[in-house]
């Protein structure tokens, strides 16, 4: 017994719809059972100490700040700053575990650094981001103070403290559902290709 062309088309559409529904349902279930992750960010400003008001020296100071930003961005996500933050906040975690939660970014030609911390608890994410920002201010002060003492060559200031995030950054339920629908459609079409 052979299916008529009309029946074959109907079966094909049924298979495509079923694979799409199954893939979409699987992606939705995955999103619903995943632990939400929240991200809180603090913004830091890097400056170099200069008592001069000449345009040349201000420009050179700005360039020096920009050059430090790349190094500071790497230090912020490192275990040295993580250990200081753990000690400061009295946390029960390893420096590597805290460093793994930290994401730092900086834009070229600016003196701003964004430091973001991810955690399953939104309040903890905020507290960790602010803790790292505050710790780094002192870290840079120690790092940039000349061995003989005196004013630090550069300093970091917190210009935007982290706030409790409004919602999780993952899972992205809408994106996952759209991806599930797309994959389901593709599998359904390929099954009859």
PDB file of C-alpha atoms in Angstrom:
ATOM      1  CA  UNK A   1       0.000   0.000   0.000  1.00  0.00           C
ATOM      2  CA  UNK A   2       1.427   3.301  -1.051  1.00  0.00           C
ATOM      3  CA  UNK A   3       0.529   6.684   0.421  1.00  0.00           C
ATOM      4  CA  UNK A   4      -0.889   9.171  -1.999  1.00  0.00           C
ATOM      5  CA  UNK A   5       1.138  12.376  -2.572  1.00  0.00           C
ATOM      6  CA  UNK A   6      -1.318  14.276  -0.375  1.00  0.00           C
ATOM      7  CA  UNK A   7      -0.958  11.760   2.462  1.00  0.00           C
ATOM      8  CA  UNK A   8       2.845  11.856   2.167  1.00  0.00           C
ATOM      9  CA  UNK A   9       2.816  15.634   2.514  1.00  0.00           C
ATOM     10  CA  UNK A  10       0.528  15.435   5.543  1.00  0.00           C
ATOM     11  CA  UNK A  11       2.801  12.869   7.227  1.00  0.00           C
ATOM     12  CA  UNK A  12       5.816  15.029   6.492  1.00  0.00           C
ATOM     13  CA  UNK A  13       4.212  18.065   8.124  1.00  0.00           C
ATOM     14  CA  UNK A  14       3.173  15.984  11.128  1.00  0.00           C
ATOM     15  CA  UNK A  15       6.789  14.825  11.599  1.00  0.00           C
ATOM     16  CA  UNK A  16       8.101  18.398  11.267  1.00  0.00           C
ATOM     17  CA  UNK A  17       5.556  19.709  13.788  1.00  0.00           C
ATOM     18  CA  UNK A  18       6.256  16.866  16.243  1.00  0.00           C
ATOM     19  CA  UNK A  19      10.047  17.312  16.129  1.00  0.00           C
ATOM     20  CA  UNK A  20       9.607  21.065  16.566  1.00  0.00           C
ATOM     21  CA  UNK A  21       7.309  20.625  19.574  1.00  0.00           C
ATOM     22  CA  UNK A  22       9.619  18.034  21.177  1.00  0.00           C
ATOM     23  CA  UNK A  23      12.747  20.180  20.682  1.00  0.00           C
ATOM     24  CA  UNK A  24      10.970  23.311  21.968  1.00  0.00           C
ATOM     25  CA  UNK A  25       9.653  21.420  25.012  1.00  0.00           C
ATOM     26  CA  UNK A  26      13.128  20.021  25.744  1.00  0.00           C
ATOM     27  CA  UNK A  27      14.690  23.497  25.604  1.00  0.00           C
ATOM     28  CA  UNK A  28      11.945  24.901  27.846  1.00  0.00           C
ATOM     29  CA  UNK A  29      12.427  22.134  30.422  1.00  0.00           C
ATOM     30  CA  UNK A  30      16.191  22.718  30.340  1.00  0.00           C
ATOM     31  CA  UNK A  31      15.665  26.429  31.012  1.00  0.00           C
ATOM     32  CA  UNK A  32      13.198  25.799  33.837  1.00  0.00           C
ATOM     33  CA  UNK A  33      15.421  23.308  35.691  1.00  0.00           C
ATOM     34  CA  UNK A  34      18.619  25.352  35.274  1.00  0.00           C
ATOM     35  CA  UNK A  35      19.752  27.358  38.289  1.00  0.00           C
ATOM     36  CA  UNK A  36      19.342  31.083  37.582  1.00  0.00           C
ATOM     37  CA  UNK A  37      22.584  33.062  37.532  1.00  0.00           C
ATOM     38  CA  UNK A  38      22.646  36.767  38.413  1.00  0.00           C
ATOM     39  CA  UNK A  39      25.347  39.270  37.489  1.00  0.00           C
ATOM     40  CA  UNK A  40      26.164  42.518  39.286  1.00  0.00           C
ATOM     41  CA  UNK A  41      28.724  45.025  38.015  1.00  0.00           C
ATOM     42  CA  UNK A  42      30.728  47.848  39.530  1.00  0.00           C
ATOM     43  CA  UNK A  43      32.519  50.516  37.467  1.00  0.00           C
ATOM     44  CA  UNK A  44      36.008  51.728  38.353  1.00  0.00           C
ATOM     45  CA  UNK A  45      37.836  54.866  37.238  1.00  0.00           C
ATOM     46  CA  UNK A  46      41.629  54.878  36.822  1.00  0.00           C
ATOM     47  CA  UNK A  47      43.596  58.102  37.254  1.00  0.00           C
ATOM     48  CA  UNK A  48      47.204  59.128  37.678  1.00  0.00           C
ATOM     49  CA  UNK A  49      48.255  61.675  40.271  1.00  0.00           C
ATOM     50  CA  UNK A  50      49.344  64.992  38.834  1.00  0.00           C
ATOM     51  CA  UNK A  51      49.249  68.374  40.542  1.00  0.00           C
ATOM     52  CA  UNK A  52      50.011  70.136  37.278  1.00  0.00           C
ATOM     53  CA  UNK A  53      47.302  71.771  35.237  1.00  0.00           C
ATOM     54  CA  UNK A  54      49.309  72.058  32.003  1.00  0.00           C
ATOM     55  CA  UNK A  55      47.594  70.529  28.991  1.00  0.00           C
ATOM     56  CA  UNK A  56      50.640  68.399  28.127  1.00  0.00           C
ATOM     57  CA  UNK A  57      50.952  66.851  31.564  1.00  0.00           C
ATOM     58  CA  UNK A  58      47.220  66.246  31.847  1.00  0.00           C
ATOM     59  CA  UNK A  59      47.315  64.509  28.452  1.00  0.00           C
ATOM     60  CA  UNK A  60      50.312  62.398  29.500  1.00  0.00           C
ATOM     61  CA  UNK A  61      48.546  61.496  32.735  1.00  0.00           C
ATOM     62  CA  UNK A  62      45.497  60.399  30.783  1.00  0.00           C
ATOM     63  CA  UNK A  63      47.638  58.211  28.516  1.00  0.00           C
ATOM     64  CA  UNK A  64      49.337  56.668  31.556  1.00  0.00           C
ATOM     65  CA  UNK A  65      45.918  55.852  33.014  1.00  0.00           C
ATOM     66  CA  UNK A  66      44.792  54.210  29.785  1.00  0.00           C
ATOM     67  CA  UNK A  67      47.963  52.109  29.683  1.00  0.00           C
ATOM     68  CA  UNK A  68      47.301  50.886  33.229  1.00  0.00           C
ATOM     69  CA  UNK A  69      43.707  49.913  32.460  1.00  0.00           C
ATOM     70  CA  UNK A  70      44.691  46.767  30.520  1.00  0.00           C
ATOM     71  CA  UNK A  71      46.906  45.541  33.366  1.00  0.00           C
ATOM     72  CA  UNK A  72      44.354  46.422  36.025  1.00  0.00           C
ATOM     73  CA  UNK A  73      41.675  44.544  34.089  1.00  0.00           C
ATOM     74  CA  UNK A  74      43.757  41.368  34.316  1.00  0.00           C
ATOM     75  CA  UNK A  75      44.624  41.910  37.982  1.00  0.00           C
ATOM     76  CA  UNK A  76      40.955  42.360  38.921  1.00  0.00           C
ATOM     77  CA  UNK A  77      40.142  38.836  37.794  1.00  0.00           C
ATOM     78  CA  UNK A  78      43.177  37.302  39.484  1.00  0.00           C
ATOM     79  CA  UNK A  79      43.573  35.311  42.680  1.00  0.00           C
ATOM     80  CA  UNK A  80      45.561  37.995  44.555  1.00  0.00           C
ATOM     81  CA  UNK A  81      42.620  40.393  44.529  1.00  0.00           C
ATOM     82  CA  UNK A  82      40.250  37.476  45.168  1.00  0.00           C
ATOM     83  CA  UNK A  83      42.215  36.481  48.292  1.00  0.00           C
ATOM     84  CA  UNK A  84      42.177  40.048  49.626  1.00  0.00           C
ATOM     85  CA  UNK A  85      38.425  40.228  49.034  1.00  0.00           C
ATOM     86  CA  UNK A  86      37.866  36.902  50.790  1.00  0.00           C
ATOM     87  CA  UNK A  87      39.893  38.111  53.776  1.00  0.00           C
ATOM     88  CA  UNK A  88      38.091  41.465  53.825  1.00  0.00           C
ATOM     89  CA  UNK A  89      34.581  39.983  53.649  1.00  0.00           C
ATOM     90  CA  UNK A  90      35.334  36.885  55.736  1.00  0.00           C
ATOM     91  CA  UNK A  91      34.210  34.517  52.979  1.00  0.00           C
ATOM     92  CA  UNK A  92      34.460  30.738  53.120  1.00  0.00           C
ATOM     93  CA  UNK A  93      35.643  30.088  49.578  1.00  0.00           C
ATOM     94  CA  UNK A  94      38.894  29.644  47.698  1.00  0.00           C
ATOM     95  CA  UNK A  95      40.510  32.453  45.674  1.00  0.00           C
ATOM     96  CA  UNK A  96      40.165  30.380  42.489  1.00  0.00           C
ATOM     97  CA  UNK A  97      36.425  29.883  43.117  1.00  0.00           C
ATOM     98  CA  UNK A  98      35.886  33.621  43.550  1.00  0.00           C
ATOM     99  CA  UNK A  99      38.099  34.519  40.582  1.00  0.00           C
ATOM    100  CA  UNK A 100      36.027  32.161  38.404  1.00  0.00           C
ATOM    101  CA  UNK A 101      32.934  34.274  39.146  1.00  0.00           C
ATOM    102  CA  UNK A 102      34.599  37.526  38.028  1.00  0.00           C
ATOM    103  CA  UNK A 103      34.401  39.038  34.528  1.00  0.00           C
ATOM    104  CA  UNK A 104      36.219  42.282  33.766  1.00  0.00           C
ATOM    105  CA  UNK A 105      35.970  44.456  30.671  1.00  0.00           C
ATOM    106  CA  UNK A 106      37.388  47.775  29.540  1.00  0.00           C
ATOM    107  CA  UNK A 107      36.888  49.807  26.398  1.00  0.00           C
ATOM    108  CA  UNK A 108      39.872  51.025  24.368  1.00  0.00           C
ATOM    109  CA  UNK A 109      40.870  54.646  24.935  1.00  0.00           C
ATOM    110  CA  UNK A 110      38.975  54.942  28.217  1.00  0.00           C
ATOM    111  CA  UNK A 111      40.020  54.824  31.856  1.00  0.00           C
ATOM    112  CA  UNK A 112      36.957  52.839  32.965  1.00  0.00           C
ATOM    113  CA  UNK A 113      36.843  49.198  34.022  1.00  0.00           C
ATOM    114  CA  UNK A 114      33.654  47.223  34.541  1.00  0.00           C
ATOM    115  CA  UNK A 115      33.952  44.379  37.030  1.00  0.00           C
ATOM    116  CA  UNK A 116      31.060  41.928  37.069  1.00  0.00           C
ATOM    117  CA  UNK A 117      30.437  38.998  39.397  1.00  0.00           C
ATOM    118  CA  UNK A 118      28.038  36.113  38.731  1.00  0.00           C
ATOM    119  CA  UNK A 119      26.271  34.154  41.452  1.00  0.00           C
ATOM    120  CA  UNK A 120      23.078  32.173  42.032  1.00  0.00           C
ATOM    121  CA  UNK A 121      22.088  34.756  44.663  1.00  0.00           C
ATOM    122  CA  UNK A 122      21.553  38.326  43.354  1.00  0.00           C
ATOM    123  CA  UNK A 123      22.478  39.952  46.680  1.00  0.00           C
ATOM    124  CA  UNK A 124      25.676  37.908  46.912  1.00  0.00           C
ATOM    125  CA  UNK A 125      26.583  38.932  43.355  1.00  0.00           C
ATOM    126  CA  UNK A 126      26.210  42.593  44.337  1.00  0.00           C
ATOM    127  CA  UNK A 127      28.171  42.207  47.575  1.00  0.00           C
ATOM    128  CA  UNK A 128      31.019  40.368  45.849  1.00  0.00           C
ATOM    129  CA  UNK A 129      31.231  42.935  43.037  1.00  0.00           C
ATOM    130  CA  UNK A 130      31.357  45.797  45.541  1.00  0.00           C
ATOM    131  CA  UNK A 131      33.824  43.879  47.714  1.00  0.00           C
ATOM    132  CA  UNK A 132      36.187  43.329  44.807  1.00  0.00           C
ATOM    133  CA  UNK A 133      35.883  46.966  43.719  1.00  0.00           C
ATOM    134  CA  UNK A 134      36.631  48.268  47.215  1.00  0.00           C
ATOM    135  CA  UNK A 135      39.480  45.819  47.712  1.00  0.00           C
ATOM    136  CA  UNK A 136      41.035  46.772  44.390  1.00  0.00           C
ATOM    137  CA  UNK A 137      41.158  50.442  45.363  1.00  0.00           C
ATOM    138  CA  UNK A 138      43.460  49.552  48.273  1.00  0.00           C
ATOM    139  CA  UNK A 139      45.356  46.999  46.187  1.00  0.00           C
ATOM    140  CA  UNK A 140      46.270  49.632  43.585  1.00  0.00           C
ATOM    141  CA  UNK A 141      47.204  52.121  46.300  1.00  0.00           C
ATOM    142  CA  UNK A 142      49.678  49.581  47.726  1.00  0.00           C
ATOM    143  CA  UNK A 143      50.919  48.650  44.252  1.00  0.00           C
ATOM    144  CA  UNK A 144      51.445  52.209  43.007  1.00  0.00           C
ATOM    145  CA  UNK A 145      52.974  53.729  46.155  1.00  0.00           C
ATOM    146  CA  UNK A 146      56.753  54.179  45.682  1.00  0.00           C
ATOM    147  CA  UNK A 147      58.982  51.996  47.944  1.00  0.00           C
ATOM    148  CA  UNK A 148      60.223  55.063  49.841  1.00  0.00           C
ATOM    149  CA  UNK A 149      56.673  56.266  50.464  1.00  0.00           C
ATOM    150  CA  UNK A 150      54.863  59.277  49.096  1.00  0.00           C
ATOM    151  CA  UNK A 151      51.815  59.681  46.947  1.00  0.00           C
ATOM    152  CA  UNK A 152      50.644  56.762  44.806  1.00  0.00           C
ATOM    153  CA  UNK A 153      51.481  57.121  41.112  1.00  0.00           C
ATOM    154  CA  UNK A 154      47.954  56.072  40.171  1.00  0.00           C
ATOM    155  CA  UNK A 155      44.674  55.428  41.889  1.00  0.00           C
ATOM    156  CA  UNK A 156      41.387  53.693  41.274  1.00  0.00           C
ATOM    157  CA  UNK A 157      38.001  55.003  42.367  1.00  0.00           C
ATOM    158  CA  UNK A 158      34.621  53.296  42.424  1.00  0.00           C
ATOM    159  CA  UNK A 159      32.346  55.517  40.332  1.00  0.00           C
ATOM    160  CA  UNK A 160      29.332  53.196  40.041  1.00  0.00           C
ATOM    161  CA  UNK A 161      28.787  50.672  42.848  1.00  0.00           C
ATOM    162  CA  UNK A 162      27.058  47.412  41.957  1.00  0.00           C
ATOM    163  CA  UNK A 163      23.316  47.128  42.522  1.00  0.00           C
ATOM    164  CA  UNK A 164      21.170  44.046  43.082  1.00  0.00           C
ATOM    165  CA  UNK A 165      20.366  42.801  39.554  1.00  0.00           C
ATOM    166  CA  UNK A 166      16.722  42.889  38.459  1.00  0.00           C
ATOM    167  CA  UNK A 167      16.781  39.504  36.763  1.00  0.00           C
ATOM    168  CA  UNK A 168      19.063  36.590  35.920  1.00  0.00           C
ATOM    169  CA  UNK A 169      21.502  36.661  32.999  1.00  0.00           C
ATOM    170  CA  UNK A 170      20.953  32.934  32.478  1.00  0.00           C
ATOM    171  CA  UNK A 171      19.213  30.794  31.558  1.00  0.00           C
ATOM    172  CA  UNK A 172      17.888  32.826  28.644  1.00  0.00           C
ATOM    173  CA  UNK A 173      14.531  31.086  28.347  1.00  0.00           C
ATOM    174  CA  UNK A 174      13.267  33.000  25.298  1.00  0.00           C
ATOM    175  CA  UNK A 175      16.510  32.455  23.377  1.00  0.00           C
ATOM    176  CA  UNK A 176      16.608  28.757  24.319  1.00  0.00           C
ATOM    177  CA  UNK A 177      13.003  28.281  23.242  1.00  0.00           C
ATOM    178  CA  UNK A 178      13.659  29.975  19.884  1.00  0.00           C
ATOM    179  CA  UNK A 179      16.741  27.806  19.404  1.00  0.00           C
ATOM    180  CA  UNK A 180      14.716  24.691  20.254  1.00  0.00           C
ATOM    181  CA  UNK A 181      12.079  25.603  17.665  1.00  0.00           C
ATOM    182  CA  UNK A 182      14.762  26.219  15.025  1.00  0.00           C
ATOM    183  CA  UNK A 183      16.519  22.921  15.752  1.00  0.00           C
ATOM    184  CA  UNK A 184      13.216  21.047  15.737  1.00  0.00           C
ATOM    185  CA  UNK A 185      12.264  22.511  12.362  1.00  0.00           C
ATOM    186  CA  UNK A 186      15.663  21.645  10.933  1.00  0.00           C
ATOM    187  CA  UNK A 187      15.527  18.054  12.197  1.00  0.00           C
ATOM    188  CA  UNK A 188      11.991  17.646  10.874  1.00  0.00           C
ATOM    189  CA  UNK A 189      12.978  18.905   7.433  1.00  0.00           C
ATOM    190  CA  UNK A 190      16.168  16.799   7.344  1.00  0.00           C
ATOM    191  CA  UNK A 191      14.198  13.683   8.269  1.00  0.00           C
ATOM    192  CA  UNK A 192      12.403  13.973   4.956  1.00  0.00           C
ATOM    193  CA  UNK A 193      15.237  15.341   2.846  1.00  0.00           C
TER     194      UNK A 193
END
